[in-house]
Coordinates of C-alpha atoms in Angstrom, one line a residue:
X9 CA -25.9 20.1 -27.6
X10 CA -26.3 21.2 -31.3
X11 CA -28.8 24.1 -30.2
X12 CA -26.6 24.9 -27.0
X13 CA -23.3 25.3 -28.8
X14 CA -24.8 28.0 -32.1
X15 CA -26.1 29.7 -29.0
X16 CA -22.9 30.3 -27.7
X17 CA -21.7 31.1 -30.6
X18 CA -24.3 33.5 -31.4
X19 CA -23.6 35.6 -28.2
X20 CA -20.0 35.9 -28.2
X21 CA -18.5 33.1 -25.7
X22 CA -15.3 32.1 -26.9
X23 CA -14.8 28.2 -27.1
X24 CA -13.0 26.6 -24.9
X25 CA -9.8 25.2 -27.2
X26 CA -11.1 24.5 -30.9
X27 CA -14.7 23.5 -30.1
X28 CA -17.2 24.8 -28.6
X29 CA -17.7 20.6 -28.1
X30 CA -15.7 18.9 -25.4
X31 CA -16.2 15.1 -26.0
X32 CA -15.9 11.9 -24.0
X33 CA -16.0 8.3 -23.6
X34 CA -17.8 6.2 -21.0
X35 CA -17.8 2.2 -20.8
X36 CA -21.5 1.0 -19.4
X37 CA -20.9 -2.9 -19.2
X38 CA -19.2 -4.1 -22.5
X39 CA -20.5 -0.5 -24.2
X40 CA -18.7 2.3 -25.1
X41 CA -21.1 5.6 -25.2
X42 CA -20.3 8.8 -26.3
X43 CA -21.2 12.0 -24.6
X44 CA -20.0 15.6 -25.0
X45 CA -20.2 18.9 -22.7
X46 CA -20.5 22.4 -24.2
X47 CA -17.9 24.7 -22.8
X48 CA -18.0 28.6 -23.8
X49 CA -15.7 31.3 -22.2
X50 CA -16.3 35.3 -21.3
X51 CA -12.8 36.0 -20.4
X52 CA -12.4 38.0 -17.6
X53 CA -10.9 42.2 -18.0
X54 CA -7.9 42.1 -15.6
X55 CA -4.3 40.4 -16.6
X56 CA -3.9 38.6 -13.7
X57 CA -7.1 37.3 -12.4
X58 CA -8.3 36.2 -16.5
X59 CA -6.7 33.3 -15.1
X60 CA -9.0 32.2 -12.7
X61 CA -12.5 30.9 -13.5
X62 CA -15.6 31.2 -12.2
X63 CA -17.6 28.0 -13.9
X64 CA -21.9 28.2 -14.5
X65 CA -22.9 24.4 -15.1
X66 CA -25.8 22.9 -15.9
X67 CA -26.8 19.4 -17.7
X68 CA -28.8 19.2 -20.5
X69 CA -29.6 15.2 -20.0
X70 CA -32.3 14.2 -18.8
X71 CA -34.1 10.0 -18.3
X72 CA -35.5 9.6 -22.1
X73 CA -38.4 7.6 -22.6
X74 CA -40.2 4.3 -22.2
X75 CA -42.4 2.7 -23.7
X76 CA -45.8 2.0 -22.8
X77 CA -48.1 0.2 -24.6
X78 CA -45.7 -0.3 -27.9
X79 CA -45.7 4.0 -27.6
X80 CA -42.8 5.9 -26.5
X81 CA -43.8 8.2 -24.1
X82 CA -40.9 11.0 -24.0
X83 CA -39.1 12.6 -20.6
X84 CA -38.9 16.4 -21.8
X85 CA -36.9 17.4 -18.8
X86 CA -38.5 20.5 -18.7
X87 CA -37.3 21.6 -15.0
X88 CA -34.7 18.3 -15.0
X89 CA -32.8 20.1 -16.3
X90 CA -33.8 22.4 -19.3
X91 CA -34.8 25.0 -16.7
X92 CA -30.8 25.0 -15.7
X93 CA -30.0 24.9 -18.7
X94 CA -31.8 27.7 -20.3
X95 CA -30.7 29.8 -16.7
X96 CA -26.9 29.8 -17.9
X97 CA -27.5 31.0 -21.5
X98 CA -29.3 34.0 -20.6
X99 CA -26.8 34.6 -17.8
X100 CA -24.0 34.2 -20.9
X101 CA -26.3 36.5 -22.7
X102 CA -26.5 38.9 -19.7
X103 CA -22.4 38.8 -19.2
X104 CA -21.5 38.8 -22.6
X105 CA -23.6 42.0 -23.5
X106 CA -21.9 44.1 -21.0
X107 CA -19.4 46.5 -21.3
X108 CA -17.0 45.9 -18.3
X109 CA -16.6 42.4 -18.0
X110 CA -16.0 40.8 -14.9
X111 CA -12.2 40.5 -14.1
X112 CA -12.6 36.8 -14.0
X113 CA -13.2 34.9 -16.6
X114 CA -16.7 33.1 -16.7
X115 CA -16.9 29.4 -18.2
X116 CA -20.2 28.1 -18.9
X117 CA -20.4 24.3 -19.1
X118 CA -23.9 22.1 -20.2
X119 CA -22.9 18.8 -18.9
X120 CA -23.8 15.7 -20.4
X121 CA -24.5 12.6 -18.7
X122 CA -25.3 13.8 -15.3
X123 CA -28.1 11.4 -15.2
X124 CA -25.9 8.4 -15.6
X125 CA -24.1 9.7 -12.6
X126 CA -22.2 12.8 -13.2
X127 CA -20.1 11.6 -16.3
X128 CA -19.8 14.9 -18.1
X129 CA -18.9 16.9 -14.8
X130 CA -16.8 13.9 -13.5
X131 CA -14.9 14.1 -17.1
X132 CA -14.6 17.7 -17.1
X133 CA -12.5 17.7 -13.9
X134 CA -10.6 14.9 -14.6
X135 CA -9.7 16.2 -18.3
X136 CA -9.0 19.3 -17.0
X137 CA -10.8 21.2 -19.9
X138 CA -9.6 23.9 -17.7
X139 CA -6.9 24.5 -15.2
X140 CA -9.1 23.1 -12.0
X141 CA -6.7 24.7 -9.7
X142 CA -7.7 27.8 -11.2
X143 CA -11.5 27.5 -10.5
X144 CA -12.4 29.3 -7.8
X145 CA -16.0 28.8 -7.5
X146 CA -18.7 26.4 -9.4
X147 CA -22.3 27.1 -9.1
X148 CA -24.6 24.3 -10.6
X149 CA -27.8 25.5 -11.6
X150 CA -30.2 22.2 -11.7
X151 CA -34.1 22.6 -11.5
X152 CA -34.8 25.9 -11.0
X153 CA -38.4 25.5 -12.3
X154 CA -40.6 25.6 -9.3
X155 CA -40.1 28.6 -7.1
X156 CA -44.0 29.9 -7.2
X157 CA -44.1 26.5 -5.9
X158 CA -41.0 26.6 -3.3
X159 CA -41.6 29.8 -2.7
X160 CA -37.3 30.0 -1.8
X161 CA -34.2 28.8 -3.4
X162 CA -31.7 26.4 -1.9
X163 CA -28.0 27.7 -2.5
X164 CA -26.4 24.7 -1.1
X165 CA -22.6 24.9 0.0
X166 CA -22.3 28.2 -0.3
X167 CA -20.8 28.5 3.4
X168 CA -17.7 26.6 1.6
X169 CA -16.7 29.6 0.4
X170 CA -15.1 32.2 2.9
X171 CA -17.6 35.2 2.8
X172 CA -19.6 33.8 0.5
X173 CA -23.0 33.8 2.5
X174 CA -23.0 37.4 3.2
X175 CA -22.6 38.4 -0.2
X176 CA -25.4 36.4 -1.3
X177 CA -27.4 37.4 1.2
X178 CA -26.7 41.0 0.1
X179 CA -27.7 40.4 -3.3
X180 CA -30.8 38.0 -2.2
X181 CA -32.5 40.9 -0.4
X182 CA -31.9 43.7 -3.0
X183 CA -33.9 41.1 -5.5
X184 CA -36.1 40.1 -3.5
X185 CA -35.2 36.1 -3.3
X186 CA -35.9 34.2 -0.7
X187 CA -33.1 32.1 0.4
X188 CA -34.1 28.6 1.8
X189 CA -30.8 27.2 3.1
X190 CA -26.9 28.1 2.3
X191 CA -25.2 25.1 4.1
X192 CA -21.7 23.6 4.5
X193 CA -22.1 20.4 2.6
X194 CA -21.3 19.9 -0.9
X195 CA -24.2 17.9 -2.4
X196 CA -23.4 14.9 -4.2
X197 CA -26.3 14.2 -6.0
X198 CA -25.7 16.9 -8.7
X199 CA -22.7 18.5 -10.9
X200 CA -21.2 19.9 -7.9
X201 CA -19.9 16.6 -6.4
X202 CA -16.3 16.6 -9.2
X203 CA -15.9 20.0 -8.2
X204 CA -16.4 19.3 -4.2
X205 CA -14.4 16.7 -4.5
X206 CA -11.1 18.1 -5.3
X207 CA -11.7 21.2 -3.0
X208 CA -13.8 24.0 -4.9
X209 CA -16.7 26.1 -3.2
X210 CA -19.7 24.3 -5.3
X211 CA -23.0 25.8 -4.9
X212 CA -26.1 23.8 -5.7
X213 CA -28.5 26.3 -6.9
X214 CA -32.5 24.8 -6.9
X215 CA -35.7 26.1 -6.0
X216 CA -36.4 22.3 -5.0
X217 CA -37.2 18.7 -6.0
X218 CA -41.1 19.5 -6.4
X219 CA -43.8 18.6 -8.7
X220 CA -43.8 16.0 -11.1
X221 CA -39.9 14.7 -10.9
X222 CA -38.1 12.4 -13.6
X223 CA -42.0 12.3 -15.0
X224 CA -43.1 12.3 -18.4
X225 CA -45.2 15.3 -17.1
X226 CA -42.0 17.7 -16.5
X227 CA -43.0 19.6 -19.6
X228 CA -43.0 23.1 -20.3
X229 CA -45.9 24.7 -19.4
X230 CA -45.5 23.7 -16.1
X231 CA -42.3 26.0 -15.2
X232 CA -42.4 29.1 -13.4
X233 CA -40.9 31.4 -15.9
X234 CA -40.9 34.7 -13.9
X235 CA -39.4 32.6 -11.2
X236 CA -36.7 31.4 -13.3
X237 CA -35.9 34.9 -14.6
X238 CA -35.3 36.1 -10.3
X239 CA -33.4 33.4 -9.7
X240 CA -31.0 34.2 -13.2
X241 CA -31.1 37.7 -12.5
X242 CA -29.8 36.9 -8.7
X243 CA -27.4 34.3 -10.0
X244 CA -25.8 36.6 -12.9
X245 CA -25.3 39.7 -9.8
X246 CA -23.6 37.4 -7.9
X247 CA -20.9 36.0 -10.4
X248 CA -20.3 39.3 -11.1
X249 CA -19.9 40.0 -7.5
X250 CA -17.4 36.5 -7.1
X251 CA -15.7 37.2 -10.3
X252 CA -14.6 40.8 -9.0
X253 CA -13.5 39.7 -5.7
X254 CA -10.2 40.6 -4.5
X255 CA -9.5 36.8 -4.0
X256 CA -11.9 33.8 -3.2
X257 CA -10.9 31.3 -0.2
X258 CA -12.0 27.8 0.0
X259 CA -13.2 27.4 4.0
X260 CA -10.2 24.9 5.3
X261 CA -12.8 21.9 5.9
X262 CA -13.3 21.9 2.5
X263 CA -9.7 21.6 1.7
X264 CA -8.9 19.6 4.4
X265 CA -12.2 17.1 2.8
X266 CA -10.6 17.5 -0.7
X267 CA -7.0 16.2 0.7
X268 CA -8.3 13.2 2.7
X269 CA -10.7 12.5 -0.3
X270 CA -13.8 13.4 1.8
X271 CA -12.9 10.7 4.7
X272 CA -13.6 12.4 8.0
X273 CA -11.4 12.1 10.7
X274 CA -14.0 10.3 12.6
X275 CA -16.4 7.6 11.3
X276 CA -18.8 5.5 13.2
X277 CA -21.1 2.6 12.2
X278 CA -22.8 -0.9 12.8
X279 CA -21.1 -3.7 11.8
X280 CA -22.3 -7.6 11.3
X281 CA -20.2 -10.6 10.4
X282 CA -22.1 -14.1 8.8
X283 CA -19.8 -17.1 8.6
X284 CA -18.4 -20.1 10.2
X285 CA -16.0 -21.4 13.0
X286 CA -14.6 -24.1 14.0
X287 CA -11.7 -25.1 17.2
X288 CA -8.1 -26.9 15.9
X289 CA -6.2 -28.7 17.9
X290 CA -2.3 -27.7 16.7
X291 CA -0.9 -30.6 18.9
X292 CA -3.4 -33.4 17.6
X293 CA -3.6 -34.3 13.9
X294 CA -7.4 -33.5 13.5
X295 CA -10.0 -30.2 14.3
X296 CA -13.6 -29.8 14.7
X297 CA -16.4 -29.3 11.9
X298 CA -17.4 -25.7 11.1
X299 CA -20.6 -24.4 12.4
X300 CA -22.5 -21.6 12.0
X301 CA -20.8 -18.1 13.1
X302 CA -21.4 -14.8 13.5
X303 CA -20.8 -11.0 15.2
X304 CA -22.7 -7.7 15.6
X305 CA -22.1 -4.9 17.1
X306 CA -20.3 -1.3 16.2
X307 CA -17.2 0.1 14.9
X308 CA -15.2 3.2 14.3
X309 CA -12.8 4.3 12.3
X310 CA -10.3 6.8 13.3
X311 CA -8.0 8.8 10.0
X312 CA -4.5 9.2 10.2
X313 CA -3.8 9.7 6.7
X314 CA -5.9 9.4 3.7
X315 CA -4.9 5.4 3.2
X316 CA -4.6 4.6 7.1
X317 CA -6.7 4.3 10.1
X318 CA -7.0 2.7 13.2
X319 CA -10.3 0.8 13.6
X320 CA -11.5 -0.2 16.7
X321 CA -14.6 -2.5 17.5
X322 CA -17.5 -4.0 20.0
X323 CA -18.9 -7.1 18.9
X324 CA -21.4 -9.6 20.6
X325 CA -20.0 -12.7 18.9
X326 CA -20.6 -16.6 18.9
X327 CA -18.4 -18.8 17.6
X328 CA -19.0 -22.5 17.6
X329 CA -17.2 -26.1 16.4
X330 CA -18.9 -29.6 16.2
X331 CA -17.0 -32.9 17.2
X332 CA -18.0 -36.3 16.9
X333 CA -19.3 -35.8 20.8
X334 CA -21.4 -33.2 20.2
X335 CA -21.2 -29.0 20.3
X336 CA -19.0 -26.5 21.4
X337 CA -20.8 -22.8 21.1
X338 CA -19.1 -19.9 22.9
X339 CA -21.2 -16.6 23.9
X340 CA -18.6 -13.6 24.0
X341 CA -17.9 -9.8 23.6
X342 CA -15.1 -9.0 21.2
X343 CA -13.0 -6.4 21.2
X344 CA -10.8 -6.3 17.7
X345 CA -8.0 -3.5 17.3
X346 CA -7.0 -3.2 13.6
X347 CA -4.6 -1.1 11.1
X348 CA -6.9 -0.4 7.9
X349 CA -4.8 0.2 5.1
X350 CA -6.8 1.8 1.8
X351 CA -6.5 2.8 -1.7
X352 CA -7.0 5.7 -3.2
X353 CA -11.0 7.0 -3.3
X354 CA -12.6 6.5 -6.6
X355 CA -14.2 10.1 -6.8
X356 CA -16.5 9.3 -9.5
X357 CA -18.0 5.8 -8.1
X358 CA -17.0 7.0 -4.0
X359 CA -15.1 3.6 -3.7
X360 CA -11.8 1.6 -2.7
X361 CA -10.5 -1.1 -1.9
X362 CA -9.1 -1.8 1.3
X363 CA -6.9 -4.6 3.7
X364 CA -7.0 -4.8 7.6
X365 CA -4.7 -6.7 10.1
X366 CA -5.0 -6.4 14.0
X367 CA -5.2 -8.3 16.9
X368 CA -8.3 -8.6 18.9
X369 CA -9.3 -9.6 23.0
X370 CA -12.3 -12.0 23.3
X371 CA -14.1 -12.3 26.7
X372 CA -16.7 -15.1 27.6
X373 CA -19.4 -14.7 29.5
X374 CA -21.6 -18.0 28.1
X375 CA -20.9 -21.1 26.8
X376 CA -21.9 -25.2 26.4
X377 CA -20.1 -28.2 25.2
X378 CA -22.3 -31.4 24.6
X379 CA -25.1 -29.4 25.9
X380 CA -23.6 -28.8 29.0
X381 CA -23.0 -25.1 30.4
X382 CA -18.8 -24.6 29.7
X383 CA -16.8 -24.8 33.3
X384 CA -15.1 -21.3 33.5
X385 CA -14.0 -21.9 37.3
X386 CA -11.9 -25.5 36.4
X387 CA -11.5 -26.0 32.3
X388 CA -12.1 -23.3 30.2
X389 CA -10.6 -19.5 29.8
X390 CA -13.0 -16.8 29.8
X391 CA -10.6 -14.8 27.8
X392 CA -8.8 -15.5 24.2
X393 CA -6.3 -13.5 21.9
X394 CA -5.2 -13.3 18.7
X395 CA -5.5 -11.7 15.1
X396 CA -7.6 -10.7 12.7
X397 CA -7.3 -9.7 8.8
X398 CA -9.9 -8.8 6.3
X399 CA -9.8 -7.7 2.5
X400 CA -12.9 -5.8 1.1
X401 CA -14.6 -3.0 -0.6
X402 CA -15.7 -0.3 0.3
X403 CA -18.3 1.8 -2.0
X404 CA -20.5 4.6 -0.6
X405 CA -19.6 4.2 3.0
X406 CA -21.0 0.7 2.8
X407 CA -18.0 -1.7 3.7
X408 CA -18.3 -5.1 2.3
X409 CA -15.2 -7.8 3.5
X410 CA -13.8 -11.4 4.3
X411 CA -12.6 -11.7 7.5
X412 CA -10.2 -14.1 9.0
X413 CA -10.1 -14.8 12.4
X414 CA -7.1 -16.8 13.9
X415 CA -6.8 -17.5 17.5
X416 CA -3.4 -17.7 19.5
X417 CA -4.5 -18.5 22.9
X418 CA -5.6 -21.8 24.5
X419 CA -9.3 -22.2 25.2
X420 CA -8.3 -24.6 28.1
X421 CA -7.2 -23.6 31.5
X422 CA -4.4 -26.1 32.3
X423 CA -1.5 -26.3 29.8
X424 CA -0.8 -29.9 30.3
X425 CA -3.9 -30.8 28.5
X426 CA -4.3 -30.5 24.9
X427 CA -4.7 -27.1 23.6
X428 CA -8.0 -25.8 21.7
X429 CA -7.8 -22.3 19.5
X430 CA -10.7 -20.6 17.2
X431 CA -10.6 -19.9 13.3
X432 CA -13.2 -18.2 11.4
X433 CA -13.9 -17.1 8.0
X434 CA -17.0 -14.2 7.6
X435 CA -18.5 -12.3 5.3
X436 CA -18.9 -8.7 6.9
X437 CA -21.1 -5.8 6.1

């Protein structure tokens, strides 16, 4: 970061506030570690548009070492992500050596920490080292080291931004760059993820995850320096091109992601529920023993704001109770209806925490009690209602809960006799 900053200096970008250094803290278990980001500013020619920023990131981090043998073999990082790296200090070079500047202003970040999950770029965003509703594009340059290998360049997300793919393509073909895929999708495995997140065009800019990745062998003799240079060259052209752009337009899905914190309006998965079950009887003074209980089957989710959905679901479920006569084991599809109320999505970890409460409809088609096959026609109902409630996690679009189950209805088909109803307790994945 030492190198990176007296190279800014030594080129002419301005620093960001007082320092060239933007530090920050993270906690890792009962640890506090200290990381920083290098921030340097051209600032853009025209009065108005100065304002807005066009940002050229790259992390510096890479894995380390281990040690092998009581020797410490070293990570260099050479592609992951020196090659990045290096890429945004010629292009501040490039910029800052020119005559006209761009009417935007340019901010060049090195992250720190994006391989202990995208603190630096995370931070920057949420410290708002600059105003983020100002930033009008991002482009993340992270291993650009292998296009003689790649033989193309992956410019990911640049259909976010509203004419963005035809200018690229423009300035591709006059360089001679062969562009592998543009895409809608921010990706969330880089620096662009922060910046996705709260609604900016972020381009992934790679020529691929080839050769010897997060290996001690990443060195430098292994990059692809003329490659490297193309793809700099190509990348410099088109900030000018973005930076001198009457305005630049998020596409609305992006927006619309960034307001409903990336939740689509329509999600869809497999659901399974482990627990136990047992039958009370609310006019007697005792209940059955709990036994073994479980569900599987699918469930959606449909948005209606960005902390409430309804969630609908199909579940093959068995429930089951033991009495001092024996079993009772039900064989049913259920049919819960709930209100999922959520907090706020963690950006930086993609997780919240969330409650449900609904009601659900339970139909039996099998059944036995003592061994013996359950009498739909004369004793038991083949259908059952009542409510269910669940509080859980949810990180990564894995949902992890405890559900309640709490039946209203009577299991038993004439009300003069004593009246059966199900609870359960599961966990649910």
């Amino acid at each position: 970061s030492n190198y990176i900053a007296d190279f800014f200096k030594e080129i002419g970008l301005k620093p960001v506030g007082e320092s060239y250094f933007h530090p920050f803290d993270t906690r890792v278990g009962q640890t506090m570690l200290e990381g920083r980001n290098v921030v340097g500013m051209i600032e853009g020619s025209d009065p108005v548009l100065k304002h807005e920023y066009i940002v050229l990131g790259a992390h510096f981090d890479h894995v380390s070492y281990k040690m092998v043998d009581g020797e410490k073999v070293v990570y260099n990082g050479a592609d992951d992500n020196a090659s990045g790296t290096a890429a945004i200090m010629e292009i501040g070079r490039t910029l800052a050596k020119q005559k006209e500047k761009p009417k935007r202003s340019i901010i060049l970040v090195a992250f720190d920490g994006e391989e202990s999950g995208l603190i630096g770029s995370g931070k920057f965003v949420k410290n708002k080292t600059v105003p983020i509703d100002q930033v009008k594009v991002m482009m993340s340059l992270d291993m650009i080291g292998r296009y003689a290998e790649s033989k193309s360049l992956i410019m990911g997300a640049m259909d976010m931004l509203e004419g963005g793919t035809i200018q690229l393509m423009k300035i591709a073909d006059e360089q001679g760059v062969n562009i592998k895929k543009t895409g809608g999708e921010v990706m969330n495995r880089t620096d662009t993820k922060p910046f996705g997140d709260v609604g900016i065009p972020s381009i992934y800019v790679s020529s691929g995850i080839i050769g010897p990745y997060h290996k001690p062998e990443d060195d430098a003799e292994t990059l692809d320096y003329d490659g490297m240079e193309l793809i700099s060259n190509m990348v410099a052209d088109l900030t000018v091109v973005l930076a001198d752009n009457k305005s630049l337009v998020p596409i609305q899905q992006l927006t619309a992601q960034a307001e409903s914190q990336g939740l689509s309006f329509f999600r869809f998965g497999v659901k399974t529920d482990i627990g136990t079950s047992y039958h009370r009887y609310p006019d007697e003074f005792y209940r059955g023993k709990s036994k073994f209980s479980t569900g599987l089957g699918l469930m959606t989710q449909l948005k209606i704001t960005k902390n409430l959905a309804i969630q609908p679901e199909v579940l093959y479920a068995t429930a089951g109770s033991k009495f001092e006569t024996g079993n009772f084991r039900t064989h049913s599809v259920s049919i819960p209806v709930s209100l999922v109320i959520a907090s706020n999505m963690n950006p930086q970890a993609s997780q919240r925490f969330f409650a449900t409460v609904g009601g659900y409809y339970t139909y039996h088609f099998a059944g036995s009690v003592n061994k013996e096959s359950m009498d739909f026609d004369n004793t038991y109902m083949q259908s059952e209602t009542g409510i269910v409630y669940s509080f859980g996690m949810e990180v990564m679009n894995v949902f992890v809960s405890v559900n309640f189950k709490h039946g209203l209805s009577n299991l038993l088909l004439q009300e003069n006799l004593e009246k059966i109803v199900t609870r359960g307790t599961y966990l649910t994945i």
